[in-house]
Tab-separated table of C-alpha atoms in Angstrom:
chain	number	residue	atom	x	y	z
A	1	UNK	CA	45.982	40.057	-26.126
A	2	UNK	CA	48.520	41.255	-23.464
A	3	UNK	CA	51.799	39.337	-23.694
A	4	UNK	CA	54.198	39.105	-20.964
A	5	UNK	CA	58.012	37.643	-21.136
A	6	UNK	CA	59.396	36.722	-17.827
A	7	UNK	CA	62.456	37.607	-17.502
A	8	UNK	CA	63.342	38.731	-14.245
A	9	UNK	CA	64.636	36.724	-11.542
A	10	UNK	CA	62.078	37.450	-9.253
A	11	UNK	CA	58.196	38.569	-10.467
A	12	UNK	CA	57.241	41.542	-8.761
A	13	UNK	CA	53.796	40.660	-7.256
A	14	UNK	CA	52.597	44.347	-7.965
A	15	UNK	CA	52.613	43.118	-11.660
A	16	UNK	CA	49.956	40.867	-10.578
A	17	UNK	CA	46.416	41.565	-11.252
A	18	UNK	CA	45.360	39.938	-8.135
A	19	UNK	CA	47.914	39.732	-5.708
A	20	UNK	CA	48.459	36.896	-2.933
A	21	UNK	CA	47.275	37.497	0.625
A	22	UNK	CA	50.764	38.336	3.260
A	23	UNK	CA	52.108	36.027	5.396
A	24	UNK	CA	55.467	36.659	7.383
A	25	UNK	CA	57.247	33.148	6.913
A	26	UNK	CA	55.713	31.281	3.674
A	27	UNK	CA	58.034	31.160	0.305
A	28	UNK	CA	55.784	30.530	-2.388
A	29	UNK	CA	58.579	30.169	-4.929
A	30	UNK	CA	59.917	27.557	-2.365
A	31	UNK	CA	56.407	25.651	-2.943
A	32	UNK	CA	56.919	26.006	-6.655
A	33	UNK	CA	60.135	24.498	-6.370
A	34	UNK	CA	59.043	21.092	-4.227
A	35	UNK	CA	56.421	20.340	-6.857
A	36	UNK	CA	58.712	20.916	-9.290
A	37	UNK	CA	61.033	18.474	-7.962
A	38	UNK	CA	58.179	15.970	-6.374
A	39	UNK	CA	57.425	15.463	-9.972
A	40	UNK	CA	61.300	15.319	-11.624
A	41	UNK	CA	63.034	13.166	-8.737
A	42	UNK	CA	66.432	12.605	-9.472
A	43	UNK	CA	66.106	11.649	-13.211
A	44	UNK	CA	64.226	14.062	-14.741
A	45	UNK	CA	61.542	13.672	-17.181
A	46	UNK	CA	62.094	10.371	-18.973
A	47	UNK	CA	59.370	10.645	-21.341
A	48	UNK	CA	60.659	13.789	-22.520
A	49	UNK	CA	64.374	13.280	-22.886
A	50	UNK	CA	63.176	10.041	-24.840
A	51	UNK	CA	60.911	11.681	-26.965
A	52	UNK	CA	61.504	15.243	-27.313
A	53	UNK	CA	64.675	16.983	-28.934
A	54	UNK	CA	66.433	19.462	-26.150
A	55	UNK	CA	66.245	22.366	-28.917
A	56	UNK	CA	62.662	21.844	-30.337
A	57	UNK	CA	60.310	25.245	-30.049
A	58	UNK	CA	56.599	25.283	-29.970
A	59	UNK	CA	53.881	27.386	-28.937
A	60	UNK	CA	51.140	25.177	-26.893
A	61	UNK	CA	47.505	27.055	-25.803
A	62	UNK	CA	45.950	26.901	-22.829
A	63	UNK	CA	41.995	25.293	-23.345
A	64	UNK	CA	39.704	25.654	-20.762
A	65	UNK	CA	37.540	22.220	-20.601
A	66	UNK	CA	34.430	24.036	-18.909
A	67	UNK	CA	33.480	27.379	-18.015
A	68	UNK	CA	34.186	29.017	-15.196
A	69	UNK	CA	36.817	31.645	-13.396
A	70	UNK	CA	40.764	31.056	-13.881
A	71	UNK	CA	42.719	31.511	-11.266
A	72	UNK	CA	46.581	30.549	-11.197
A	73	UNK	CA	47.863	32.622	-14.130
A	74	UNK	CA	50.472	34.876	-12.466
A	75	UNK	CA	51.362	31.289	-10.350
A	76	UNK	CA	51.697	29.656	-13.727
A	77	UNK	CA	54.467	32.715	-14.974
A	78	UNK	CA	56.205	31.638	-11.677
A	79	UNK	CA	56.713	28.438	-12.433
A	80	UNK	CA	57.673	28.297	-16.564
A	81	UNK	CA	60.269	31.376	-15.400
A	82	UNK	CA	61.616	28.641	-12.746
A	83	UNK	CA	61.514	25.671	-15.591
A	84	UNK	CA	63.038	28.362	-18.072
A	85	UNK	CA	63.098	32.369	-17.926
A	86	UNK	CA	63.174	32.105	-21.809
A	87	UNK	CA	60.096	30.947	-22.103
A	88	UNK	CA	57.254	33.660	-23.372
A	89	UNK	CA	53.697	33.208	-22.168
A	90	UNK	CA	50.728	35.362	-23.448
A	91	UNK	CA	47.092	35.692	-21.998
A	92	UNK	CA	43.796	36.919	-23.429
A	93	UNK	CA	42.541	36.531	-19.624
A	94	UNK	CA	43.450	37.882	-16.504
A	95	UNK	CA	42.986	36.339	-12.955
A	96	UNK	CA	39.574	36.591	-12.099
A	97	UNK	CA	37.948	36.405	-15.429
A	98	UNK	CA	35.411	34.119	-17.023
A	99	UNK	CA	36.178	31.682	-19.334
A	100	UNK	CA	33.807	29.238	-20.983
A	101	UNK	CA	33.976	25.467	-22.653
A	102	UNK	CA	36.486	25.735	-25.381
A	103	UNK	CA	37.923	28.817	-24.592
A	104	UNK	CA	42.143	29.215	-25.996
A	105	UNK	CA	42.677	31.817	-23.237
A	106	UNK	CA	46.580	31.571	-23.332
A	107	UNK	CA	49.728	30.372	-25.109
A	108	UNK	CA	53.438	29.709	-23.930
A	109	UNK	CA	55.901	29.677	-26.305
A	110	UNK	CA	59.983	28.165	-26.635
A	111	UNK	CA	61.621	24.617	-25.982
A	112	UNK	CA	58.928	21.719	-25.927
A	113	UNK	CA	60.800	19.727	-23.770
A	114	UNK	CA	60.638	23.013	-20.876
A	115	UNK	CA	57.131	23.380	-21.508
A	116	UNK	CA	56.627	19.712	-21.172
A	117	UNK	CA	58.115	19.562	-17.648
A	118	UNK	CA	56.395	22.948	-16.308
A	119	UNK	CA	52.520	21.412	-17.915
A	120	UNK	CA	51.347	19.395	-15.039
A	121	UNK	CA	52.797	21.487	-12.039
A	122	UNK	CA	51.345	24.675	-13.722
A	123	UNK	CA	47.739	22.965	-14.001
A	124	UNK	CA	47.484	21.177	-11.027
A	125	UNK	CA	48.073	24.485	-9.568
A	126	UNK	CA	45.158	26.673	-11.934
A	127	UNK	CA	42.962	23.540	-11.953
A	128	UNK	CA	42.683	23.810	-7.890
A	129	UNK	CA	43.241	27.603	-7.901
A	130	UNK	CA	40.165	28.050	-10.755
A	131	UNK	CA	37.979	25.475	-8.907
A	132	UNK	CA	38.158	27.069	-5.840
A	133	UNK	CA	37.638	30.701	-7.403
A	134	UNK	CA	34.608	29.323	-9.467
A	135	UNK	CA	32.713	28.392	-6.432
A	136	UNK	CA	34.120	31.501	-4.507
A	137	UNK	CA	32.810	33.548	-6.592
A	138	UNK	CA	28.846	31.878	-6.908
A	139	UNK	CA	29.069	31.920	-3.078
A	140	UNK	CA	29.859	35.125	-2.753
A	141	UNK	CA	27.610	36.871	-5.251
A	142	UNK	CA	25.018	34.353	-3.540
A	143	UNK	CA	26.183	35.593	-0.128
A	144	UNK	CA	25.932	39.142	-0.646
A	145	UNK	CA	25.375	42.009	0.969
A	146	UNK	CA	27.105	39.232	3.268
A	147	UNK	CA	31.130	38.609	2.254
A	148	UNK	CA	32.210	35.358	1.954
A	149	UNK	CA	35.040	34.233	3.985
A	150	UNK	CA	37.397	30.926	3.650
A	151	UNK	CA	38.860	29.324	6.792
A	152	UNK	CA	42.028	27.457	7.898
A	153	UNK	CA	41.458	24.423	5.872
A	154	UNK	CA	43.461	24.562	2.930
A	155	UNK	CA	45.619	22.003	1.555
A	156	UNK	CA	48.868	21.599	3.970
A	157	UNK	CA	51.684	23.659	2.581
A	158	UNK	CA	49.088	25.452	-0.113
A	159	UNK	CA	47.655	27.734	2.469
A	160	UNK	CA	48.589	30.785	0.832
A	161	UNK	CA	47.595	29.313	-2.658
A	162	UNK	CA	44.329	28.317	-1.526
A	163	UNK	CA	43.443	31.745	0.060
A	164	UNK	CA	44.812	33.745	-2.657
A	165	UNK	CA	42.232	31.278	-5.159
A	166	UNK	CA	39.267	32.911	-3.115
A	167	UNK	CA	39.963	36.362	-3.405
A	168	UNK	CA	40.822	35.775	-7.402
A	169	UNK	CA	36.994	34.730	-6.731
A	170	UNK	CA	35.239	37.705	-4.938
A	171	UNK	CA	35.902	36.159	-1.369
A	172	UNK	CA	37.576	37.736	1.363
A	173	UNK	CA	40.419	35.782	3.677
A	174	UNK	CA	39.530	35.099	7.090
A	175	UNK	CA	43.307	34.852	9.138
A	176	UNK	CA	45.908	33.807	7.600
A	177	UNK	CA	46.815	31.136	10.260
A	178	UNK	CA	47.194	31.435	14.039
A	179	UNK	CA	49.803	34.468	14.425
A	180	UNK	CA	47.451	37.149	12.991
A	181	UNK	CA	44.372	37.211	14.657
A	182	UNK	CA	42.834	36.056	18.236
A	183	UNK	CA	40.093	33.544	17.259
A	184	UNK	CA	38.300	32.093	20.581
A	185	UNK	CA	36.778	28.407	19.552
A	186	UNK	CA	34.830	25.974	21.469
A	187	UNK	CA	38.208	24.240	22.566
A	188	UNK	CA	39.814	27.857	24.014
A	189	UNK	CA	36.177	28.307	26.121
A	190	UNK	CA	36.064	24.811	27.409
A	191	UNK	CA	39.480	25.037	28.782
A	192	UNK	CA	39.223	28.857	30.066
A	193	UNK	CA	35.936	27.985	31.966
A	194	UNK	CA	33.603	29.803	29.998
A	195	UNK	CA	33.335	32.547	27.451
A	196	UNK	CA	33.900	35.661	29.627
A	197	UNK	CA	36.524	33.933	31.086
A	198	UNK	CA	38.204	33.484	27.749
A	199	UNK	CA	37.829	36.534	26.436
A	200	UNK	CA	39.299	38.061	30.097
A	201	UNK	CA	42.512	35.593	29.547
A	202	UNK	CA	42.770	37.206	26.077
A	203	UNK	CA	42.466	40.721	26.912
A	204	UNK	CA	44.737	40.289	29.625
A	205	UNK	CA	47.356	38.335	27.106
A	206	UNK	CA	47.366	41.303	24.670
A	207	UNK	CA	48.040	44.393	27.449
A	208	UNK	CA	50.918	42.491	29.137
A	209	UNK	CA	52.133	41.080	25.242
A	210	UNK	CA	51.227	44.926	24.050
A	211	UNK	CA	49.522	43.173	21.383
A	212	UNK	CA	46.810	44.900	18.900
A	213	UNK	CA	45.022	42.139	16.847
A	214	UNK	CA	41.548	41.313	15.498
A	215	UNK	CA	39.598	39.000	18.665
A	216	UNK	CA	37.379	36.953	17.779
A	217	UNK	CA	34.866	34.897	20.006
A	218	UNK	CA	32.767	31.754	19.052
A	219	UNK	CA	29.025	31.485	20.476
A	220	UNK	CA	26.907	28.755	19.965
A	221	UNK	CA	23.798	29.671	21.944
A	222	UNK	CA	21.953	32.974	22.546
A	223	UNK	CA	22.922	32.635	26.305
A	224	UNK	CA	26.200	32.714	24.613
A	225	UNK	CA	25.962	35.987	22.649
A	226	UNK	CA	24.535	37.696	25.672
A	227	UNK	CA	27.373	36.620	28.157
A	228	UNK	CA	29.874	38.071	25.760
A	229	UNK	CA	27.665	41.006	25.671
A	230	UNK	CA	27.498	41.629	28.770
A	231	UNK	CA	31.156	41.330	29.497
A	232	UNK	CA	32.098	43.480	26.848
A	233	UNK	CA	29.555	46.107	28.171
A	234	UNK	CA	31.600	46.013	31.747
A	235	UNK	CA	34.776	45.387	30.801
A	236	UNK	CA	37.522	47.407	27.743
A	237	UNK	CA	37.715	44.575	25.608
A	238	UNK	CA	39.496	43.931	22.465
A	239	UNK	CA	36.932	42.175	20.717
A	240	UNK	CA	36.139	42.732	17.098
A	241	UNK	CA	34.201	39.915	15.691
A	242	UNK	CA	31.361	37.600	17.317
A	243	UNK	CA	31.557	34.203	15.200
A	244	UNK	CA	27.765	32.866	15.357
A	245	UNK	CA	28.208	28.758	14.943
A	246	UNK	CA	25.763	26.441	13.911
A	247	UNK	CA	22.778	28.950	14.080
A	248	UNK	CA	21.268	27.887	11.062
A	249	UNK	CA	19.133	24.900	11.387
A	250	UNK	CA	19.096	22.693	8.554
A	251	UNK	CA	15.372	21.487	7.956
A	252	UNK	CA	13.969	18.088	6.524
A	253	UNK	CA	13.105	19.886	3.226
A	254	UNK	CA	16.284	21.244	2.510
A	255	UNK	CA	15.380	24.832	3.464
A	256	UNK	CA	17.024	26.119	6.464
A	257	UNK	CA	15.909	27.988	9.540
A	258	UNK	CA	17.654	31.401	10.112
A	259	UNK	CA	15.605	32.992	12.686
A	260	UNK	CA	18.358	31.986	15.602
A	261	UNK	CA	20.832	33.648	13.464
A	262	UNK	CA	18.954	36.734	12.608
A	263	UNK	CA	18.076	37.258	16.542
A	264	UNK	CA	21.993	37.241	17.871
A	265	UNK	CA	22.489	39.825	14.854
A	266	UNK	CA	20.082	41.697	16.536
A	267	UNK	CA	21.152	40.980	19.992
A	268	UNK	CA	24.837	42.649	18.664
A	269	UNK	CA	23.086	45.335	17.092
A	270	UNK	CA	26.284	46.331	15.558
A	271	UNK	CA	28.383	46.336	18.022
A	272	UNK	CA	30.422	43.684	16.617
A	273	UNK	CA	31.400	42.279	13.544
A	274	UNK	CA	29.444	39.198	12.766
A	275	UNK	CA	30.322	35.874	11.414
A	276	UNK	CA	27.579	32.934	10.058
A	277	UNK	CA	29.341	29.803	10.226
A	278	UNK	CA	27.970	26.024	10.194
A	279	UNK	CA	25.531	24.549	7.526
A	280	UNK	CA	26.985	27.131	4.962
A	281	UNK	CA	26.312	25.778	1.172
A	282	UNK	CA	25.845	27.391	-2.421
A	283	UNK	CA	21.847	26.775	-1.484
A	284	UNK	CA	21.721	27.914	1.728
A	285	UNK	CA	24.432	31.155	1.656
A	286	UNK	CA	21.843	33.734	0.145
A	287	UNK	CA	18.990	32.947	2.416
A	288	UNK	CA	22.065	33.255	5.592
A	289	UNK	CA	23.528	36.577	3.360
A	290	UNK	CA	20.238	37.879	4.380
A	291	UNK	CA	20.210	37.992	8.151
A	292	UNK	CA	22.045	40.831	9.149
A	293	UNK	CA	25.470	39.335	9.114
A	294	UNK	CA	28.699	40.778	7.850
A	295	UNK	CA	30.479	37.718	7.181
A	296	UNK	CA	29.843	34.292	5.968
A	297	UNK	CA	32.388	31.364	6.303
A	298	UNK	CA	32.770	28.365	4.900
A	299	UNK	CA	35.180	25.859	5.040
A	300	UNK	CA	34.526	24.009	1.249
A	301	UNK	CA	35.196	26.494	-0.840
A	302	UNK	CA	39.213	25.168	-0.279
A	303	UNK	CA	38.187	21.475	1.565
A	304	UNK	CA	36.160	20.025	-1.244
A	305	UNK	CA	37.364	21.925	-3.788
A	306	UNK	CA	36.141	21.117	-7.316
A	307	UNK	CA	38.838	20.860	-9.851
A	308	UNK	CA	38.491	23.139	-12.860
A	309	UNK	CA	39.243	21.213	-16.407
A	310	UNK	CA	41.975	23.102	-18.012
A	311	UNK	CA	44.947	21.054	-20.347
A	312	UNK	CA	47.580	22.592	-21.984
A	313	UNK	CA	48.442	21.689	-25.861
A	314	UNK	CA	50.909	21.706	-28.101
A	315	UNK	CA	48.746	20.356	-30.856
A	316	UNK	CA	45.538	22.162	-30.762
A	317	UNK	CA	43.378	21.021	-33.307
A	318	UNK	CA	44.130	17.245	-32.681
A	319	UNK	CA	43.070	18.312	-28.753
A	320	UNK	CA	40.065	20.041	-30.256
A	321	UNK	CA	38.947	17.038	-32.195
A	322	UNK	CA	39.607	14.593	-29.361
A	323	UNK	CA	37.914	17.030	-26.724
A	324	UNK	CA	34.795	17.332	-28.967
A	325	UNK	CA	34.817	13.884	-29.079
A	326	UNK	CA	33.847	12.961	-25.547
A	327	UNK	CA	32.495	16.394	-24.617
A	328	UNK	CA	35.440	18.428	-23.094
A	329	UNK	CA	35.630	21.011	-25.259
């Protein structure tokens, strides 16, 4: 078991196993500090101070309630070393890993009443961070030789959290936010008059801007796919990825129909970068990981994110006992 004391008054993220995704203007310990405070207010734990004495030490274990892939461990250092740098917390897994029902897969040790006051900020954090890498990770061993990709809709104010979750799970990020890469939607087209003319307005944009980003355009039809083609064949263009949207056709049985999909991919013949979006689920992302495609996205790996069951105990066996009793553990 690898044991780490945090100490520091910053954690390095090169210590991390998994490290977050960059972003120029978001302070993650400033998000560690608003839950922390959402959830003191300006008295403080109550319960605790009632209950608790100020010097008790204990060691309580992390128990993971089902199986599945933890994510949130070097988030959950963060925030005890913000409650108290004294505090000593030891894993047996690493971010990433698999962990099954019933599983003691770490242990924080020191003042009770710290411990107490970090518990429900550190697991709402790995409970979201582990659901979201747990169904990251079946989508994207689903999806392959396809990668899976997230999108912008993430919890407001957890955008880096929920992006770092799905590469903890396999995934890959898709842009951070709307700063770091060109992303032409329906909207952008509608107002530019068209595709071409969209993608000329953005070209344009990033010579006089001397800009060098990612582009990518969204098609919807075939007669889609070949406009941008044929611009891009007539025109220098700084386009790098051709989003494919809604070309897989849900059918009555279940199944889905692919074969629109599969033609634009060969219409781009690999030219592009490709991206499968629209009617994307754990059934239907191997069948659409088989087209051709290079990416898939999907926005419910961080919109309807499953929680993962994890507690945090300070009296094991009686958790044990009571977990066994109605199934948890």
């Amino acid at each position: 078991m690898s044991a780490t004391e945090v100490t520091s008054s910053r954690i390095s993220y090169e210590s991390f196993a998994i490290k977050p995704p960059e972003h120029p203007t978001y302070d993650l310990k400033g998000i560690i500090k608003l839950a922390l405070e959402e959830d003191a207010g300006d008295r403080g734990d109550v319960t605790c101070l009632a209950t608790i004495p100020f010097d008790m030490e204990v060691e309580a274990y992390f128990l993971a309630k089902e199986d599945g892939i933890i994510a949130g461990i070097a988030l959950a250092e963060m925030i005890f070393h913000e409650v108290d740098p004294s505090l000593k917390v030891e894993w047996s897994k690493n971010d990433g890993d698999f962990v099954h029902k019933g599983l003691q897969f770490g242990r924080v040790h020191g003042r009770a009443h710290n411990i107490v006051v970090a518990e429900r900020v550190v697991l709402n954090f790995m409970q979201r961070m582990s659901g979201t890498a747990t169904l990251t990770k079946a989508m994207a061993n689903a999806a392959y030789p396809a990668y899976m990709l997230e999108t912008r809709k993430t919890a407001p104010g957890l955008r880096l959290v929920d992006k770092w979750a799905v590469l903890i799970g396999g995934g890959r990020n898709h842009r951070m936010g709307l700063f770091d890469m060109v992303m032409i939607k329906d909207n952008h087209i509608s107002a530019a008059g068209g595709v071409a003319d969209a993608l000329k307005a953005v070209d344009l944009y990033l010579e006089q801007n001397n800009l060098q980003m990612e582009v990518e355009v969204e098609t919807r039809t075939l007669e889609e796919v070949e406009e941008v083609l044929h611009y891009s064949s007539q025109t220098k263009t700084s386009l790098t990825r051709i989003m494919l949207d809604n070309m897989v056709v849900p059918l009555p049985n279940g199944d889905v129909d692919i074969s629109m999909l599969k033609e634009a991919v060969q219409l781009i013949n690999g030219r592009y970068e490709t991206e499968a979006s629209g009617n994307v689920t754990l059934d239907t992302v191997h069948k659409i990981g088989q087209s051709g495609v290079t990416y898939i996205s999907s926005g419910s790996l961080t919109h309807s994110v499953k929680a993962l069951d994890i507690s945090l105990k300070i009296d094991t066996e009686l958790a044990l006992k009571v977990g066994r009793r109605t199934g948890r553990a």
